[in-house]
Each structure stands twice: as C-alpha cells, then as structure tokens.
Amino acid sequence: DVKVTQSSRYLVKRTGEKVFLECVQDMDHENMFWYRQDPGLGLRLIYFSYDVKMKEKGDIPEGYSVSREKKERFSLILESASTNQTSMYLCASSLRVLKLNNSPLHFGNGTRLTVT
Amino acid sequence: AQKITQTQPGMFVQEKEAVTLDCTYDTSDPSYGLFWYKQPSSGEMIFLIYQGSYDQQNATEGRYSLNFQKARKSANLVISASQLGDSAMYFCAMRDLYGGATNKLIFGTGTLLAVQP
C-alpha cells in the first residue's frame, strides 16, 4: 500500500512565523502535490513537483514556497504565516505517466494548521 | 478553463437506500478522466472510482457506480444500499490531457453525505 505521511496532524503557529509542513511518500512516486482544503471551496492546488528540485505553481501559490531535495520528500513552506493561511493542508503523490491515465492521487491524512 | 461543480453542499439518505451525488464538469479537452474521492471525518482521502472520457461503459466498483453522461458533461456518483459508514464528504475531481502530463487533479467543492439509520 502507498503510504503518504504528513509529519504533523495539528499545528498552531503565530502570525509571522516561518512554518514547515513535511510530507514523505514511500512508493517512489515522481509526482507530489500540496493542496489546501477549506469549507465550501474544496481542494485547491498550491504547488506540485514532478521531479527532484522541480516545482510548478498551482492555482493559489501566493504566500507559499516548496522544496523537493529528495524524491520521497516534499515540503511546504509558509515564509511568514498569516491568519488567512489557517486551513487543512493535504499532501499527495502519484506516478508520473505521460498520457491520460487512471492513476489516482494518494493522499496523506492532512495537517490542520491554525495561525493565531 | 477546467472546472468541476458539485451543487449539493449536503445530503441525507436513509440506510440501505441508494443515493446519487451530482457532479458536472467543464473542459475543452476531448480526453479527460474523472475521479471520485471519499473523505471521512478522520480526514483521509480515499479514492473510490475512475471514469475515462473514452470509456464505453460506466465505471463500477462494488456499491459505487458512476453515471457518466458525456453530452451533458456530468459524472454523478451512485452509492447503492447506503451504510452508516458511507457518511463522509465526497469530492469529484478531473484530470484533462494537460493535467495528464502532470497528473494534477482539480476538485469540486464537495458534498457532505449523512446516512441516517
């Protein structure tokens, strides 16, 4: 079974702090993703990576950055946390197949971040 | 631009009855795939079912089936014989040909299903 592990289930940070959310997958997947989930808005893509050191912006990248130094690990960084970044953050991974395919995303259990 | 619309924020269903969760999508690409995920209160996202735009038959997985109407751009999830454990948030998602190169999915806003005993 694919396992995607997010390092923290709950985090509480103060406004202005630098926050690191860590995600590790154990299935040698090329692709990794960070989504945030908010009530009434569904899941929105923040950033994704299709290879080590490669990254692309998703739909809502402002206020975030990412790091992928190793294939299995994808970190989301909030350079200066703000209260509007209070949310559930979901990491996902998948195989990279260069055609339309039924390969699903495999998700971690999420990190609920509260910024006060 | 691609878009997924789920118009039902919440639904109730009696145990053992069937329920349909609506999903419509918009894409200009002729080649795309549609996914449904379940998210229980524990927060994990569980992949349920997939339908490709060129698939001739509607997808089925156990008690889950996908009512795919391509001309109407709808991909409704049907859950037969509802169980209490089906109570969860359900998300519809899409990947089109561009998304196929990156495997990214775009998601709808979700439908919260409550199964009543």
PDB file of C-alpha atoms in Angstrom:
ATOM      1  CA  ASP A   1       0.000   0.000   0.000  1.00  0.00           C
ATOM      2  CA  VAL A   2       1.121   3.502  -0.791  1.00  0.00           C
ATOM      3  CA  LYS A   3       1.861   5.484   2.293  1.00  0.00           C
ATOM      4  CA  VAL A   4       1.948   9.257   2.348  1.00  0.00           C
ATOM      5  CA  THR A   5       2.919  10.598   5.745  1.00  0.00           C
ATOM      6  CA  GLN A   6       2.497  14.170   6.902  1.00  0.00           C
ATOM      7  CA  SER A   7       4.651  14.965   9.875  1.00  0.00           C
ATOM      8  CA  SER A   8       2.048  16.791  11.939  1.00  0.00           C
ATOM      9  CA  ARG A   9      -1.670  16.261  12.349  1.00  0.00           C
ATOM     10  CA  TYR A  10      -2.248  19.581  14.101  1.00  0.00           C
ATOM     11  CA  LEU A  11      -0.115  22.715  14.231  1.00  0.00           C
ATOM     12  CA  VAL A  12      -0.661  26.038  15.920  1.00  0.00           C
ATOM     13  CA  LYS A  13       1.609  28.907  14.863  1.00  0.00           C
ATOM     14  CA  ARG A  14       1.732  32.624  15.392  1.00  0.00           C
ATOM     15  CA  THR A  15       1.379  35.276  12.710  1.00  0.00           C
ATOM     16  CA  GLY A  16       4.721  35.994  11.096  1.00  0.00           C
ATOM     17  CA  GLU A  17       6.321  32.666  11.958  1.00  0.00           C
ATOM     18  CA  LYS A  18       8.032  30.563   9.312  1.00  0.00           C
ATOM     19  CA  VAL A  19       6.194  27.256   9.058  1.00  0.00           C
ATOM     20  CA  PHE A  20       7.357  23.994   7.513  1.00  0.00           C
ATOM     21  CA  LEU A  21       4.909  21.244   6.586  1.00  0.00           C
ATOM     22  CA  GLU A  22       6.628  17.985   5.742  1.00  0.00           C
ATOM     23  CA  CYS A  23       5.400  15.150   3.578  1.00  0.00           C
ATOM     24  CA  VAL A  24       7.056  11.815   2.841  1.00  0.00           C
ATOM     25  CA  GLN A  25       5.909   9.058   0.472  1.00  0.00           C
ATOM     26  CA  ASP A  26       7.290   5.534   0.301  1.00  0.00           C
ATOM     27  CA  MET A  27       6.271   4.410  -3.206  1.00  0.00           C
ATOM     28  CA  ASP A  28       8.927   6.063  -5.345  1.00  0.00           C
ATOM     29  CA  HIS A  29       6.344   8.354  -6.946  1.00  0.00           C
ATOM     30  CA  GLU A  30       7.657  11.077  -9.202  1.00  0.00           C
ATOM     31  CA  ASN A  31       4.788  13.499  -8.609  1.00  0.00           C
ATOM     32  CA  MET A  32       3.961  15.190  -5.342  1.00  0.00           C
ATOM     33  CA  PHE A  33       1.343  17.816  -4.596  1.00  0.00           C
ATOM     34  CA  TRP A  34       0.234  20.216  -1.897  1.00  0.00           C
ATOM     35  CA  TYR A  35      -3.432  21.143  -1.647  1.00  0.00           C
ATOM     36  CA  ARG A  36      -5.305  23.195   0.892  1.00  0.00           C
ATOM     37  CA  GLN A  37      -8.863  22.395   1.845  1.00  0.00           C
ATOM     38  CA  ASP A  38     -11.341  24.973   3.075  1.00  0.00           C
ATOM     39  CA  PRO A  39     -15.075  24.602   3.729  1.00  0.00           C
ATOM     40  CA  GLY A  40     -17.103  25.474   0.654  1.00  0.00           C
ATOM     41  CA  LEU A  41     -14.003  25.757  -1.521  1.00  0.00           C
ATOM     42  CA  GLY A  42     -12.962  22.140  -1.849  1.00  0.00           C
ATOM     43  CA  LEU A  43      -9.315  21.312  -2.502  1.00  0.00           C
ATOM     44  CA  ARG A  44      -7.154  23.894  -4.212  1.00  0.00           C
ATOM     45  CA  LEU A  45      -3.702  23.158  -5.584  1.00  0.00           C
ATOM     46  CA  ILE A  46      -0.877  25.209  -4.094  1.00  0.00           C
ATOM     47  CA  TYR A  47       2.236  23.696  -5.670  1.00  0.00           C
ATOM     48  CA  PHE A  48       3.306  20.466  -7.266  1.00  0.00           C
ATOM     49  CA  SER A  49       6.533  18.769  -8.209  1.00  0.00           C
ATOM     50  CA  TYR A  50       7.161  16.181 -10.910  1.00  0.00           C
ATOM     51  CA  ASP A  51      10.805  15.514 -10.093  1.00  0.00           C
ATOM     52  CA  VAL A  52      13.509  16.279  -7.575  1.00  0.00           C
ATOM     53  CA  LYS A  53      14.233  20.003  -7.469  1.00  0.00           C
ATOM     54  CA  MET A  54      11.397  20.662  -9.940  1.00  0.00           C
ATOM     55  CA  LYS A  55       8.325  22.595  -8.906  1.00  0.00           C
ATOM     56  CA  GLU A  56       5.383  24.308 -10.518  1.00  0.00           C
ATOM     57  CA  LYS A  57       2.855  26.732  -9.161  1.00  0.00           C
ATOM     58  CA  GLY A  58      -0.687  25.579  -8.742  1.00  0.00           C
ATOM     59  CA  ASP A  59      -3.762  27.755  -8.503  1.00  0.00           C
ATOM     60  CA  ILE A  60      -3.000  29.530  -5.198  1.00  0.00           C
ATOM     61  CA  PRO A  61       0.790  29.734  -4.699  1.00  0.00           C
ATOM     62  CA  GLU A  62       0.905  33.192  -3.118  1.00  0.00           C
ATOM     63  CA  GLY A  63       2.419  33.149   0.347  1.00  0.00           C
ATOM     64  CA  TYR A  64       3.857  29.654  -0.074  1.00  0.00           C
ATOM     65  CA  SER A  65       7.011  28.038  -1.352  1.00  0.00           C
ATOM     66  CA  VAL A  66       8.103  24.412  -1.630  1.00  0.00           C
ATOM     67  CA  SER A  67      11.216  22.314  -1.516  1.00  0.00           C
ATOM     68  CA  ARG A  68      11.955  18.927  -3.023  1.00  0.00           C
ATOM     69  CA  GLU A  69      15.516  17.896  -2.354  1.00  0.00           C
ATOM     70  CA  LYS A  70      14.789  14.179  -2.303  1.00  0.00           C
ATOM     71  CA  LYS A  71      12.292  12.186  -4.316  1.00  0.00           C
ATOM     72  CA  GLU A  72      10.382  10.954  -1.297  1.00  0.00           C
ATOM     73  CA  ARG A  73      10.030  14.275   0.488  1.00  0.00           C
ATOM     74  CA  PHE A  74       8.079  17.401  -0.411  1.00  0.00           C
ATOM     75  CA  SER A  75       7.959  20.330   1.974  1.00  0.00           C
ATOM     76  CA  LEU A  76       5.537  23.229   2.004  1.00  0.00           C
ATOM     77  CA  ILE A  77       6.887  26.456   3.486  1.00  0.00           C
ATOM     78  CA  LEU A  78       4.936  29.418   4.754  1.00  0.00           C
ATOM     79  CA  GLU A  79       7.561  32.152   4.832  1.00  0.00           C
ATOM     80  CA  SER A  80       5.539  34.405   7.131  1.00  0.00           C
ATOM     81  CA  ALA A  81       2.344  32.770   8.334  1.00  0.00           C
ATOM     82  CA  SER A  82      -0.854  34.802   8.247  1.00  0.00           C
ATOM     83  CA  THR A  83      -4.275  34.112   9.715  1.00  0.00           C
ATOM     84  CA  ASN A  84      -5.765  33.546   6.239  1.00  0.00           C
ATOM     85  CA  GLN A  85      -3.480  30.541   5.908  1.00  0.00           C
ATOM     86  CA  THR A  86      -5.374  28.751   8.653  1.00  0.00           C
ATOM     87  CA  SER A  87      -6.560  25.646   6.820  1.00  0.00           C
ATOM     88  CA  MET A  88      -6.268  21.905   6.303  1.00  0.00           C
ATOM     89  CA  TYR A  89      -3.230  21.050   4.177  1.00  0.00           C
ATOM     90  CA  LEU A  90      -3.162  17.816   2.212  1.00  0.00           C
ATOM     91  CA  CYS A  91      -0.131  16.273   0.579  1.00  0.00           C
ATOM     92  CA  ALA A  92      -0.494  13.763  -2.254  1.00  0.00           C
ATOM     93  CA  SER A  93       1.699  11.714  -4.553  1.00  0.00           C
ATOM     94  CA  SER A  94       1.270   9.776  -7.777  1.00  0.00           C
ATOM     95  CA  LEU A  95       3.156   8.036 -10.525  1.00  0.00           C
ATOM     96  CA  ARG A  96       4.172  10.178 -13.454  1.00  0.00           C
ATOM     97  CA  VAL A  97       2.639   8.808 -16.638  1.00  0.00           C
ATOM     98  CA  LEU A  98       2.858  10.972 -19.720  1.00  0.00           C
ATOM     99  CA  LYS A  99      -0.605  10.340 -21.038  1.00  0.00           C
ATOM    100  CA  LEU A 100      -4.126  10.447 -19.715  1.00  0.00           C
ATOM    101  CA  ASN A 101      -4.436   7.703 -17.151  1.00  0.00           C
ATOM    102  CA  ASN A 102      -6.414   6.433 -14.228  1.00  0.00           C
ATOM    103  CA  SER A 103      -3.590   6.746 -11.757  1.00  0.00           C
ATOM    104  CA  PRO A 104      -5.150   8.287  -8.667  1.00  0.00           C
ATOM    105  CA  LEU A 105      -3.502  10.649  -6.245  1.00  0.00           C
ATOM    106  CA  HIS A 106      -2.616   9.084  -2.910  1.00  0.00           C
ATOM    107  CA  PHE A 107      -3.149  11.450  -0.012  1.00  0.00           C
ATOM    108  CA  GLY A 108      -1.748  11.860   3.456  1.00  0.00           C
ATOM    109  CA  ASN A 109      -4.043  12.361   6.437  1.00  0.00           C
ATOM    110  CA  GLY A 110      -3.662  16.118   6.386  1.00  0.00           C
ATOM    111  CA  THR A 111      -2.246  18.787   8.654  1.00  0.00           C
ATOM    112  CA  ARG A 112      -4.678  21.171  10.278  1.00  0.00           C
ATOM    113  CA  LEU A 113      -2.820  24.444  10.661  1.00  0.00           C
ATOM    114  CA  THR A 114      -4.093  27.253  12.844  1.00  0.00           C
ATOM    115  CA  VAL A 115      -2.380  30.627  12.651  1.00  0.00           C
ATOM    116  CA  THR A 116      -3.186  32.960  15.528  1.00  0.00           C
TER     117      THR A 116
ATOM    118  CA  ALA B   1     -10.526  26.556 -18.136  1.00  0.00           C
ATOM    119  CA  GLN B   2     -11.328  23.312 -16.411  1.00  0.00           C
ATOM    120  CA  LYS B   3     -13.966  23.366 -13.725  1.00  0.00           C
ATOM    121  CA  ILE B   4     -15.777  20.891 -11.502  1.00  0.00           C
ATOM    122  CA  THR B   5     -19.160  21.785 -10.000  1.00  0.00           C
ATOM    123  CA  GLN B   6     -20.864  19.984  -7.132  1.00  0.00           C
ATOM    124  CA  THR B   7     -24.133  21.746  -6.426  1.00  0.00           C
ATOM    125  CA  GLN B   8     -25.206  19.757  -3.350  1.00  0.00           C
ATOM    126  CA  PRO B   9     -23.418  21.005  -0.229  1.00  0.00           C
ATOM    127  CA  GLY B  10     -25.139  18.350   1.878  1.00  0.00           C
ATOM    128  CA  MET B  11     -27.451  15.371   1.517  1.00  0.00           C
ATOM    129  CA  PHE B  12     -29.296  12.925   3.732  1.00  0.00           C
ATOM    130  CA  VAL B  13     -30.118   9.336   2.846  1.00  0.00           C
ATOM    131  CA  GLN B  14     -31.737   6.509   4.764  1.00  0.00           C
ATOM    132  CA  GLU B  15     -29.650   3.449   5.446  1.00  0.00           C
ATOM    133  CA  LYS B  16     -29.997   0.779   2.719  1.00  0.00           C
ATOM    134  CA  GLU B  17     -31.294   3.251   0.154  1.00  0.00           C
ATOM    135  CA  ALA B  18     -29.420   4.404  -2.958  1.00  0.00           C
ATOM    136  CA  VAL B  19     -28.148   7.959  -3.287  1.00  0.00           C
ATOM    137  CA  THR B  20     -26.832   9.994  -6.213  1.00  0.00           C
ATOM    138  CA  LEU B  21     -24.214  12.702  -5.749  1.00  0.00           C
ATOM    139  CA  ASP B  22     -24.083  15.192  -8.607  1.00  0.00           C
ATOM    140  CA  CYS B  23     -21.001  16.360 -10.456  1.00  0.00           C
ATOM    141  CA  THR B  24     -20.729  18.416 -13.622  1.00  0.00           C
ATOM    142  CA  TYR B  25     -17.512  19.406 -15.300  1.00  0.00           C
ATOM    143  CA  ASP B  26     -16.220  21.732 -17.935  1.00  0.00           C
ATOM    144  CA  THR B  27     -13.240  21.184 -20.175  1.00  0.00           C
ATOM    145  CA  SER B  28     -12.417  21.886 -23.794  1.00  0.00           C
ATOM    146  CA  ASP B  29     -10.162  18.853 -23.982  1.00  0.00           C
ATOM    147  CA  PRO B  30     -11.714  15.723 -25.581  1.00  0.00           C
ATOM    148  CA  SER B  31      -9.526  13.486 -23.446  1.00  0.00           C
ATOM    149  CA  TYR B  32     -10.027  13.575 -19.675  1.00  0.00           C
ATOM    150  CA  GLY B  33     -10.599  11.444 -16.624  1.00  0.00           C
ATOM    151  CA  LEU B  34     -12.999  11.813 -13.725  1.00  0.00           C
ATOM    152  CA  PHE B  35     -12.388  10.636 -10.165  1.00  0.00           C
ATOM    153  CA  TRP B  36     -14.431  10.391  -7.001  1.00  0.00           C
ATOM    154  CA  TYR B  37     -12.900  10.513  -3.535  1.00  0.00           C
ATOM    155  CA  LYS B  38     -14.409   9.941  -0.102  1.00  0.00           C
ATOM    156  CA  GLN B  39     -13.217  11.863   2.951  1.00  0.00           C
ATOM    157  CA  PRO B  40     -14.486  10.550   6.290  1.00  0.00           C
ATOM    158  CA  SER B  41     -14.290  12.664   9.418  1.00  0.00           C
ATOM    159  CA  SER B  42     -10.806  11.248  10.044  1.00  0.00           C
ATOM    160  CA  GLY B  43      -9.603  13.405   7.127  1.00  0.00           C
ATOM    161  CA  GLU B  44      -8.013  10.829   4.853  1.00  0.00           C
ATOM    162  CA  MET B  45      -8.908  10.990   1.153  1.00  0.00           C
ATOM    163  CA  ILE B  46      -9.975   7.611  -0.203  1.00  0.00           C
ATOM    164  CA  PHE B  47     -10.055   7.015  -3.962  1.00  0.00           C
ATOM    165  CA  LEU B  48     -13.352   5.393  -4.977  1.00  0.00           C
ATOM    166  CA  ILE B  49     -13.794   5.220  -8.737  1.00  0.00           C
ATOM    167  CA  TYR B  50     -12.473   6.441 -12.091  1.00  0.00           C
ATOM    168  CA  GLN B  51     -14.119   7.123 -15.462  1.00  0.00           C
ATOM    169  CA  GLY B  52     -12.175   7.919 -18.630  1.00  0.00           C
ATOM    170  CA  SER B  53     -13.759  10.103 -21.299  1.00  0.00           C
ATOM    171  CA  TYR B  54     -13.358   7.354 -23.911  1.00  0.00           C
ATOM    172  CA  ASP B  55     -14.608   4.531 -21.722  1.00  0.00           C
ATOM    173  CA  GLN B  56     -17.595   2.885 -23.376  1.00  0.00           C
ATOM    174  CA  GLN B  57     -19.210   1.707 -20.169  1.00  0.00           C
ATOM    175  CA  ASN B  58     -19.980   3.394 -16.897  1.00  0.00           C
ATOM    176  CA  ALA B  59     -17.459   2.535 -14.210  1.00  0.00           C
ATOM    177  CA  THR B  60     -18.487   0.391 -11.267  1.00  0.00           C
ATOM    178  CA  GLU B  61     -16.638  -0.555  -8.078  1.00  0.00           C
ATOM    179  CA  GLY B  62     -18.671  -2.613  -5.646  1.00  0.00           C
ATOM    180  CA  ARG B  63     -21.516  -0.448  -4.358  1.00  0.00           C
ATOM    181  CA  TYR B  64     -20.206   2.580  -6.258  1.00  0.00           C
ATOM    182  CA  SER B  65     -21.101   3.339  -9.841  1.00  0.00           C
ATOM    183  CA  LEU B  66     -20.564   6.360 -11.996  1.00  0.00           C
ATOM    184  CA  ASN B  67     -23.430   7.642 -14.126  1.00  0.00           C
ATOM    185  CA  PHE B  68     -21.398   9.193 -16.938  1.00  0.00           C
ATOM    186  CA  GLN B  69     -23.315  11.379 -19.398  1.00  0.00           C
ATOM    187  CA  LYS B  70     -20.720  12.834 -21.712  1.00  0.00           C
ATOM    188  CA  ALA B  71     -23.019  15.097 -23.726  1.00  0.00           C
ATOM    189  CA  ARG B  72     -24.296  16.689 -20.534  1.00  0.00           C
ATOM    190  CA  LYS B  73     -20.808  16.773 -19.007  1.00  0.00           C
ATOM    191  CA  SER B  74     -21.972  15.052 -15.872  1.00  0.00           C
ATOM    192  CA  ALA B  75     -20.374  12.291 -13.821  1.00  0.00           C
ATOM    193  CA  ASN B  76     -22.687  11.508 -10.931  1.00  0.00           C
ATOM    194  CA  LEU B  77     -21.705   9.029  -8.243  1.00  0.00           C
ATOM    195  CA  VAL B  78     -24.323   6.474  -7.281  1.00  0.00           C
ATOM    196  CA  ILE B  79     -23.979   4.650  -3.971  1.00  0.00           C
ATOM    197  CA  SER B  80     -26.276   1.674  -3.665  1.00  0.00           C
ATOM    198  CA  ALA B  81     -27.510   0.212  -0.374  1.00  0.00           C
ATOM    199  CA  SER B  82     -26.130   3.046   1.776  1.00  0.00           C
ATOM    200  CA  GLN B  83     -24.378   2.142   5.006  1.00  0.00           C
ATOM    201  CA  LEU B  84     -23.708   4.244   8.085  1.00  0.00           C
ATOM    202  CA  GLY B  85     -20.020   4.142   7.215  1.00  0.00           C
ATOM    203  CA  ASP B  86     -20.762   5.961   3.959  1.00  0.00           C
ATOM    204  CA  SER B  87     -21.304   9.179   5.931  1.00  0.00           C
ATOM    205  CA  ALA B  88     -18.495  11.404   4.690  1.00  0.00           C
ATOM    206  CA  MET B  89     -17.558  14.244   2.385  1.00  0.00           C
ATOM    207  CA  TYR B  90     -17.403  13.233  -1.279  1.00  0.00           C
ATOM    208  CA  PHE B  91     -15.300  15.023  -3.867  1.00  0.00           C
ATOM    209  CA  CYS B  92     -15.471  14.847  -7.626  1.00  0.00           C
ATOM    210  CA  ALA B  93     -12.221  15.601  -9.479  1.00  0.00           C
ATOM    211  CA  MET B  94     -10.968  15.822 -13.048  1.00  0.00           C
ATOM    212  CA  ARG B  95      -7.741  15.444 -14.934  1.00  0.00           C
ATOM    213  CA  ASP B  96      -7.541  16.500 -18.581  1.00  0.00           C
ATOM    214  CA  LEU B  97      -4.826  15.952 -21.159  1.00  0.00           C
ATOM    215  CA  TYR B  98      -2.664  18.786 -19.857  1.00  0.00           C
ATOM    216  CA  GLY B  99      -3.241  17.564 -16.344  1.00  0.00           C
ATOM    217  CA  GLY B 100      -2.289  14.126 -17.607  1.00  0.00           C
ATOM    218  CA  ALA B 101       1.262  15.316 -18.135  1.00  0.00           C
ATOM    219  CA  THR B 102       1.492  16.391 -14.532  1.00  0.00           C
ATOM    220  CA  ASN B 103      -1.178  14.119 -13.032  1.00  0.00           C
ATOM    221  CA  LYS B 104      -2.698  17.021 -11.165  1.00  0.00           C
ATOM    222  CA  LEU B 105      -6.386  16.921 -10.330  1.00  0.00           C
ATOM    223  CA  ILE B 106      -8.843  19.758  -9.955  1.00  0.00           C
ATOM    224  CA  PHE B 107     -11.544  19.225  -7.360  1.00  0.00           C
ATOM    225  CA  GLY B 108     -15.110  20.281  -6.759  1.00  0.00           C
ATOM    226  CA  THR B 109     -16.306  21.796  -3.507  1.00  0.00           C
ATOM    227  CA  GLY B 110     -17.628  18.521  -2.167  1.00  0.00           C
ATOM    228  CA  THR B 111     -20.920  17.055  -0.928  1.00  0.00           C
ATOM    229  CA  LEU B 112     -21.391  16.073   2.704  1.00  0.00           C
ATOM    230  CA  LEU B 113     -23.433  12.883   2.879  1.00  0.00           C
ATOM    231  CA  ALA B 114     -25.168  11.822   6.074  1.00  0.00           C
ATOM    232  CA  VAL B 115     -26.623   8.314   6.241  1.00  0.00           C
ATOM    233  CA  GLN B 116     -29.442   8.012   8.720  1.00  0.00           C
ATOM    234  CA  PRO B 117     -30.355   4.737  10.488  1.00  0.00           C
TER     235      PRO B 117
END
